[in-house]
mmCIF file of C-alpha atoms in Angstrom:
data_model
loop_
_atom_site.group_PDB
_atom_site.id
_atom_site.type_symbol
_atom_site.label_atom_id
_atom_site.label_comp_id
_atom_site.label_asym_id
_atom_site.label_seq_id
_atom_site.Cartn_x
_atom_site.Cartn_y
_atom_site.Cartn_z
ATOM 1 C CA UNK Q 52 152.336 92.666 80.413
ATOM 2 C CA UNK Q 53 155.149 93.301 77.874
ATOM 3 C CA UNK Q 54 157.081 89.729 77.372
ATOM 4 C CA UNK Q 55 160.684 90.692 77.256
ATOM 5 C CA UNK Q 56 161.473 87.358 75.728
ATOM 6 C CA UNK Q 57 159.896 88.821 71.866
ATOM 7 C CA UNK Q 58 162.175 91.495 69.708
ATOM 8 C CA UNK Q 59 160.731 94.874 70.235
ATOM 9 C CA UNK Q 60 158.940 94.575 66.471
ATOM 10 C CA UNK Q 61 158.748 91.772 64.787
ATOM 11 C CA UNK Q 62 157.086 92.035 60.897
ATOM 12 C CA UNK Q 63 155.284 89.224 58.716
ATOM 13 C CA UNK Q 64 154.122 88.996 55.360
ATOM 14 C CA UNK Q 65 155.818 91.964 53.597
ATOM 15 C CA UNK Q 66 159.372 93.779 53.456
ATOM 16 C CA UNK Q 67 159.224 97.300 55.215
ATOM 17 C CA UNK Q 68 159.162 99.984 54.502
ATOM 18 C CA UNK Q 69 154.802 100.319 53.458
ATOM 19 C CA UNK Q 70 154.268 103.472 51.573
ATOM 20 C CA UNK Q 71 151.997 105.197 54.613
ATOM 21 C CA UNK Q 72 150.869 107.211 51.123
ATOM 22 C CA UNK Q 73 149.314 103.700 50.588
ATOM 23 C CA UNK Q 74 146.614 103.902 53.202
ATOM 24 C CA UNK Q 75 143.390 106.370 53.982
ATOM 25 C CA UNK Q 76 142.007 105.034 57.334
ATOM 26 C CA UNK Q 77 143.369 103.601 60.548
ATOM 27 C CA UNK Q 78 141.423 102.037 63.453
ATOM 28 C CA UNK Q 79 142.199 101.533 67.155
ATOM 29 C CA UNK Q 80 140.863 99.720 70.094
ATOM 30 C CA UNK Q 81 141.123 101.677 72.588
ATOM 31 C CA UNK Q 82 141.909 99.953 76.466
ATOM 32 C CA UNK Q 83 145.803 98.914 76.739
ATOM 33 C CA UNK Q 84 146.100 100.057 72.620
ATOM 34 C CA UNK Q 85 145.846 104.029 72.944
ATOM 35 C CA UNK Q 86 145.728 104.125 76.887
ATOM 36 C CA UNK Q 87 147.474 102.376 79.383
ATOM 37 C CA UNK Q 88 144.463 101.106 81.212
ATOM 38 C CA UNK Q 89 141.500 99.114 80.667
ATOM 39 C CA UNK Q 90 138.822 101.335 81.851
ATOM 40 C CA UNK Q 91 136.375 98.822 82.969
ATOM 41 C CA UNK Q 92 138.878 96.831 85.446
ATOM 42 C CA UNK Q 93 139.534 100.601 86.959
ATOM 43 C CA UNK Q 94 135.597 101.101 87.638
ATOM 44 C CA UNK Q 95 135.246 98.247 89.349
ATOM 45 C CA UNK Q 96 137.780 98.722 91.477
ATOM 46 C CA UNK Q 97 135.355 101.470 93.088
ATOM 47 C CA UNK Q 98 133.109 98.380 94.012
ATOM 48 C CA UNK Q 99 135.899 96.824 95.276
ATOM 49 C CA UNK Q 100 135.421 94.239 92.336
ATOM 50 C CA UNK Q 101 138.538 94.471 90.883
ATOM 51 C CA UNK Q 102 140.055 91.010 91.110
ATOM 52 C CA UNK Q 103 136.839 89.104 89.725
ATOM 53 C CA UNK Q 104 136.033 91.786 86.588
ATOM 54 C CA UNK Q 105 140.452 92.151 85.506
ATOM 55 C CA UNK Q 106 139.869 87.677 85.335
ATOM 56 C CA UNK Q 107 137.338 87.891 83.068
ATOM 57 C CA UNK Q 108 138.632 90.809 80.647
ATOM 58 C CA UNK Q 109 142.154 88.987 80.187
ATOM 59 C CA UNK Q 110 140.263 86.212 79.285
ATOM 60 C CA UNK Q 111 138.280 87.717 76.378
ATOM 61 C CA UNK Q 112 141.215 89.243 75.729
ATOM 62 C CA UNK Q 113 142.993 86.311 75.145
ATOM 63 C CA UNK Q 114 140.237 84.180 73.213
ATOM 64 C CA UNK Q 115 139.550 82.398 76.372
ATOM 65 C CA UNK Q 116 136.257 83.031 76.402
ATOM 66 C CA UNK Q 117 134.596 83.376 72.652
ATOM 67 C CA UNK Q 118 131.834 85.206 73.386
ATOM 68 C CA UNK Q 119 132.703 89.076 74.005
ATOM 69 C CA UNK Q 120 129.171 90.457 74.606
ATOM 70 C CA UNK Q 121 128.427 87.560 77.403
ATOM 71 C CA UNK Q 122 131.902 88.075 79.208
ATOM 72 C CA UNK Q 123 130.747 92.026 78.688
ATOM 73 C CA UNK Q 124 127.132 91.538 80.001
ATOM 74 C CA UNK Q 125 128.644 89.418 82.990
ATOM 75 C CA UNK Q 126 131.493 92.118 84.100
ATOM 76 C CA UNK Q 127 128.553 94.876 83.615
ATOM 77 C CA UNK Q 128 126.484 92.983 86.058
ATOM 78 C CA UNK Q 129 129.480 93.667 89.081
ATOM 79 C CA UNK Q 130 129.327 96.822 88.433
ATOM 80 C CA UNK Q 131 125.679 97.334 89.351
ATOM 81 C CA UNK Q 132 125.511 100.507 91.965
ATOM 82 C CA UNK Q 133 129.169 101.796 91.227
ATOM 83 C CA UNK Q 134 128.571 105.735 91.001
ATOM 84 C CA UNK Q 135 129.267 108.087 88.400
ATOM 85 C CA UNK Q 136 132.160 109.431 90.423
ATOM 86 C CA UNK Q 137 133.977 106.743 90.047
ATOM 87 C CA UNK Q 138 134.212 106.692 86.575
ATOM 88 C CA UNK Q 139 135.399 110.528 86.953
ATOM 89 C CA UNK Q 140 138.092 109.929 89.167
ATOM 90 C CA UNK Q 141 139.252 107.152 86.650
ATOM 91 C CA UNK Q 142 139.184 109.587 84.127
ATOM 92 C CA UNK Q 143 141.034 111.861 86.293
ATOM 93 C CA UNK Q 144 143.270 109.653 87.997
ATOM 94 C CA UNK Q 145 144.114 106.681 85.810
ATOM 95 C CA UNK Q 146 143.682 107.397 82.355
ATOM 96 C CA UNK Q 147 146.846 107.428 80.723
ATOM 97 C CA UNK Q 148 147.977 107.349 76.744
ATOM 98 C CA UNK Q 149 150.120 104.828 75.638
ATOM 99 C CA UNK Q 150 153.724 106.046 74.701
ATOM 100 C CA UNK Q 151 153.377 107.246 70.825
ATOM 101 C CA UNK Q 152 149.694 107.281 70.863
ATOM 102 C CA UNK Q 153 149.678 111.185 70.670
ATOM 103 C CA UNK Q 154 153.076 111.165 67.711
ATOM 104 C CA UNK Q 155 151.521 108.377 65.731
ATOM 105 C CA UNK Q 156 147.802 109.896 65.599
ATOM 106 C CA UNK Q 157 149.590 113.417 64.698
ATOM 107 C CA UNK Q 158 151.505 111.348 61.821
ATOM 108 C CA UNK Q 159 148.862 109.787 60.459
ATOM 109 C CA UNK Q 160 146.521 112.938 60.780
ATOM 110 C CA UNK Q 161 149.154 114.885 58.789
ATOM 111 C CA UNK Q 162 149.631 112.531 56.039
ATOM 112 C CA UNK Q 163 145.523 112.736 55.290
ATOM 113 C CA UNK Q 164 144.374 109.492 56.740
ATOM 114 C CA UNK Q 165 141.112 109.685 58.726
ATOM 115 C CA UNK Q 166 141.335 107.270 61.927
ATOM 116 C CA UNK Q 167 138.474 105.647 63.740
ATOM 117 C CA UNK Q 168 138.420 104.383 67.180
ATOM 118 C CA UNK Q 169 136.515 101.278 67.717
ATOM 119 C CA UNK Q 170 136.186 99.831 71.359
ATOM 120 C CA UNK Q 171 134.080 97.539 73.818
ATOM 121 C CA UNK Q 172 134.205 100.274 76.326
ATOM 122 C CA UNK Q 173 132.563 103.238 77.049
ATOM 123 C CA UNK Q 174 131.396 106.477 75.113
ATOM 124 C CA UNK Q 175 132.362 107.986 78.738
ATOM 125 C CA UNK Q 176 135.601 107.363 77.841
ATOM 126 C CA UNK Q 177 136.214 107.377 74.561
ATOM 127 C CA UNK Q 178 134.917 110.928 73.743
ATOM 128 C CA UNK Q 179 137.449 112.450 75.588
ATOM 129 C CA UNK Q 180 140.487 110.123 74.043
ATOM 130 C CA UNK Q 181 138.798 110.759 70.481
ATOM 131 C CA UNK Q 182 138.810 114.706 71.294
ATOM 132 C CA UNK Q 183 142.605 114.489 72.556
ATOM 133 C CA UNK Q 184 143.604 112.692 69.508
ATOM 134 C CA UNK Q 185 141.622 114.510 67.202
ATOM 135 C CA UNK Q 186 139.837 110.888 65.584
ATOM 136 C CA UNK Q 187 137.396 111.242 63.014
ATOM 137 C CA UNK Q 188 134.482 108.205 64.255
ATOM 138 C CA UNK Q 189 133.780 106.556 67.083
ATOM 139 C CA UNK Q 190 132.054 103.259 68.342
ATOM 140 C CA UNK Q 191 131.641 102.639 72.024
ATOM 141 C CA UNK Q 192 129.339 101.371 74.378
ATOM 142 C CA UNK Q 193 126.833 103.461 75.999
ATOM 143 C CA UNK Q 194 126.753 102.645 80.224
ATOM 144 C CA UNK Q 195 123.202 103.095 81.463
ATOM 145 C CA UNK Q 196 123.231 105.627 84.311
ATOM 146 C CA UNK Q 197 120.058 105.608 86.705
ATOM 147 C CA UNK Q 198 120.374 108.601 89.905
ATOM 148 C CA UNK Q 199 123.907 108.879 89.456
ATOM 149 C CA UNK Q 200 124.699 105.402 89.310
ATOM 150 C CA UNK Q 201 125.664 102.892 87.200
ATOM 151 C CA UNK Q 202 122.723 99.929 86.603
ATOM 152 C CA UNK Q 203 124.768 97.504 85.394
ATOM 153 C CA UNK Q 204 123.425 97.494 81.773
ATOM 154 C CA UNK Q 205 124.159 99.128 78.675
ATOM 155 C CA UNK Q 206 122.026 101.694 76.616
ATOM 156 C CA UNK Q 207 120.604 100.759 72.835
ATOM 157 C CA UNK Q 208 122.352 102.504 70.285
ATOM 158 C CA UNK Q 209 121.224 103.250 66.871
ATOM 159 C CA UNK Q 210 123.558 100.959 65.277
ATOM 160 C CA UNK Q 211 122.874 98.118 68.647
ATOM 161 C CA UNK Q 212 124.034 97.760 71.940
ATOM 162 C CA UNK Q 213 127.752 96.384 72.358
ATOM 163 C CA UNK Q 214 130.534 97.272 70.070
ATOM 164 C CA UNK Q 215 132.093 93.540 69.753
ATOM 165 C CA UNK Q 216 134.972 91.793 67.396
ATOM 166 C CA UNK Q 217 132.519 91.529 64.434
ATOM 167 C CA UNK Q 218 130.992 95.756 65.002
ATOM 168 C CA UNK Q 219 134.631 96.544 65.335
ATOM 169 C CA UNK Q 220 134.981 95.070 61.481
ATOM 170 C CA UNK Q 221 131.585 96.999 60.659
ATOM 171 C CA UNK Q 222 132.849 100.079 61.718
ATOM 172 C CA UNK Q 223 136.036 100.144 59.927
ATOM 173 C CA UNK Q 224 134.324 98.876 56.977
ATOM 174 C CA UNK Q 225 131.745 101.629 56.896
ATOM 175 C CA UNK Q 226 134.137 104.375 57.389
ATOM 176 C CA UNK Q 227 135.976 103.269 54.475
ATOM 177 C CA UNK Q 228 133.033 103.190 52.098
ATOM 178 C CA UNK Q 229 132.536 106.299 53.832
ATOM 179 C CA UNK Q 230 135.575 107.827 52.149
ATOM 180 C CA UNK Q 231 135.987 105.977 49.432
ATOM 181 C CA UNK Q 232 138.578 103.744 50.529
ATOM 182 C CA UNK Q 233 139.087 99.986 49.911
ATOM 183 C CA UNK Q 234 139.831 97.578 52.862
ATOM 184 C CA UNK Q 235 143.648 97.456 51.788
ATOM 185 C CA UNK Q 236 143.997 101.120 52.103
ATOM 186 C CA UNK Q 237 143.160 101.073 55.694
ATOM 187 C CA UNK Q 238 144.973 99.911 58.806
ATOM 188 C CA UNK Q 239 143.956 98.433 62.171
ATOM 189 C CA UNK Q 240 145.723 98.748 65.733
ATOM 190 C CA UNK Q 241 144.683 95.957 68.917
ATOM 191 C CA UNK Q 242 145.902 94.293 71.474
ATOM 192 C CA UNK Q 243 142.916 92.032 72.275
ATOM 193 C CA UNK Q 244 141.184 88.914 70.305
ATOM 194 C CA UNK Q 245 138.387 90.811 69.666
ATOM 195 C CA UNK Q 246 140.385 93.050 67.476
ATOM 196 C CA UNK Q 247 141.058 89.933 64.867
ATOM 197 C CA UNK Q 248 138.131 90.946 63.048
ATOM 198 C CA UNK Q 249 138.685 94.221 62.461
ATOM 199 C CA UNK Q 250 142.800 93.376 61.494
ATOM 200 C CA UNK Q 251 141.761 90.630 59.450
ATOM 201 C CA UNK Q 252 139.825 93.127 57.108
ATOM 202 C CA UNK Q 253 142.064 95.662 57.234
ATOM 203 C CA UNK Q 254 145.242 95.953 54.574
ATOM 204 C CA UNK Q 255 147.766 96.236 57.460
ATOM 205 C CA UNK Q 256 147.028 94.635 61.264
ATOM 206 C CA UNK Q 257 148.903 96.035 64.086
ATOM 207 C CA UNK Q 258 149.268 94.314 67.365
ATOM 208 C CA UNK Q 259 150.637 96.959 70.317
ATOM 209 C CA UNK Q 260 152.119 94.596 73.198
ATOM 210 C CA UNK Q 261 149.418 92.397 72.654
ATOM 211 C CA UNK Q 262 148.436 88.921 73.691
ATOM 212 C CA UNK Q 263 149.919 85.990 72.172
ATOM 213 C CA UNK Q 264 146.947 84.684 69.600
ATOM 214 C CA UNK Q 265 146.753 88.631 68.279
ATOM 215 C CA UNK Q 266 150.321 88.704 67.993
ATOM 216 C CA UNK Q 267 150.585 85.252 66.199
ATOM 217 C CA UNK Q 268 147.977 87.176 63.517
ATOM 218 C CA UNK Q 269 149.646 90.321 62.989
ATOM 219 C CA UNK Q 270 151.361 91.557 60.520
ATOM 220 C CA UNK Q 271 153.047 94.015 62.627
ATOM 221 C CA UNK Q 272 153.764 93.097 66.337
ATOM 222 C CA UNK Q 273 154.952 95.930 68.579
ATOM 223 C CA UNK Q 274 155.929 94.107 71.573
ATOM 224 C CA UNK Q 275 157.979 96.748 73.391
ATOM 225 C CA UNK Q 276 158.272 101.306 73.253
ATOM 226 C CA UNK Q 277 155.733 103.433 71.787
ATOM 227 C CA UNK Q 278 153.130 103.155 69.433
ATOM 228 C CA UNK Q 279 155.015 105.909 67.068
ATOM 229 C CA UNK Q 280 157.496 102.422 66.513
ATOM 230 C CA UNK Q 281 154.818 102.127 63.579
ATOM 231 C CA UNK Q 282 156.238 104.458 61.987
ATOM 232 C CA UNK Q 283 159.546 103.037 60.836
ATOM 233 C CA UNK Q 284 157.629 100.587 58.848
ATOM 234 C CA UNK Q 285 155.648 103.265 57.037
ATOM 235 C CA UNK Q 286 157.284 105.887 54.972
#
């Protein structure tokens, strides 16, 4: 929920404007940072479960609870049964890109940087917002479908099973090396605290109305209008 008591941007730790020349890579979470939603509260509002999973994602997202993968494992487990429709009709229905998400992933795109997107959802999900955007990688969770329904667990990956905090950092990481770039040349947009690994690596950390310990950390802190405000730092 935006907090109309914080400046629209607020910026720490340098004088704008960054040469956007400057950086090869950016990464983004996905759920309430390029889309409006997060997916997984949506799904289990099909099982009527909405209430009890939304409590336990804003606290991970806040740094309530420290553990991502157990507060993931324990929302999977409501969702045990909920079919693949569902997830469809969210897709259909719900999903919904941030404001600037498209203009800043064109910008970035155009000035040669390759972007990543790096989330504790679901490959379900994040293939189509990768193919919208036009993003290079992408690290998701896998949902385990059994008859058309979901089981409640996750599927093994070749890299592992849930894309946490510290894979997040990983990924970005590895597409760097990838390219040849160093960890200052790349960027990394969250809203949640299990983006502070993956910002804390990165040369430039973005927060995108975000909750108060990411904001805190950031080095950019877009607490009100479009992604594309990122924009008027980098030139």
């Amino acid at each position: 929920m935006q907090d109309l008591t914080l400046p629209p941007l607020t910026i720490r730790g340098f004088t704008p404007p960054l040469r956007l020349a400057d950086f090869r890579l950016a990464a983004f979470d996905m759920d309430s940072t390029l889309i409006t939603i997060e997916c997984i509260d949506e799904i289990a509002a099909a099982a009527g479960r909405k209430a009890e999973v939304a409590a336990i994602t804003e606290a991970a997202m806040r740094g309530e609870i420290s553990d991502f993968k157990d507060s993931l494992r324990r929302r999977m487990a409501l969702l045990k049964g909920v079919p693949v429709a569902a997830l469809e009709q969210v897709l259909r229905e719900r999903l919904q890109f941030n404001p600037g998400a498209r203009e800043l992933c064109a910008a970035l795109k155009a000035a040669g940087l390759k972007l990543v997107l790096v989330s504790g959802g679901f490959t379900f999900f994040t293939r189509y917002v990768a193919a919208e955007l036009g993003i290079d990688w992408v690290r998701s969770n896998e949902l385990e479908i059994r008859d058309g329904v979901l089981t409640g667990g996750l599927v093994m990956q070749a890299w592992g099973e849930i894309c946490d905090g510290e894979e997040k950092r990983r990924m970005l990481l590895q597409c760097a090396a990838e390219i040849g770039a160093t960890p200052a040349q790349c960027m990394a947009i969250g809203d949640g605290a299990n983006d502070l690994p993956m910002m804390g690596a990165a040369g430039l950390s973005v927060a995108y109305q975000a909750k108060p310990k990411v904001c805190e950390q950031a080095m950019v802190a877009i607490n009100a209008g479009g992604l594309d405000q990122l924009l008027t730092v980098l030139q």
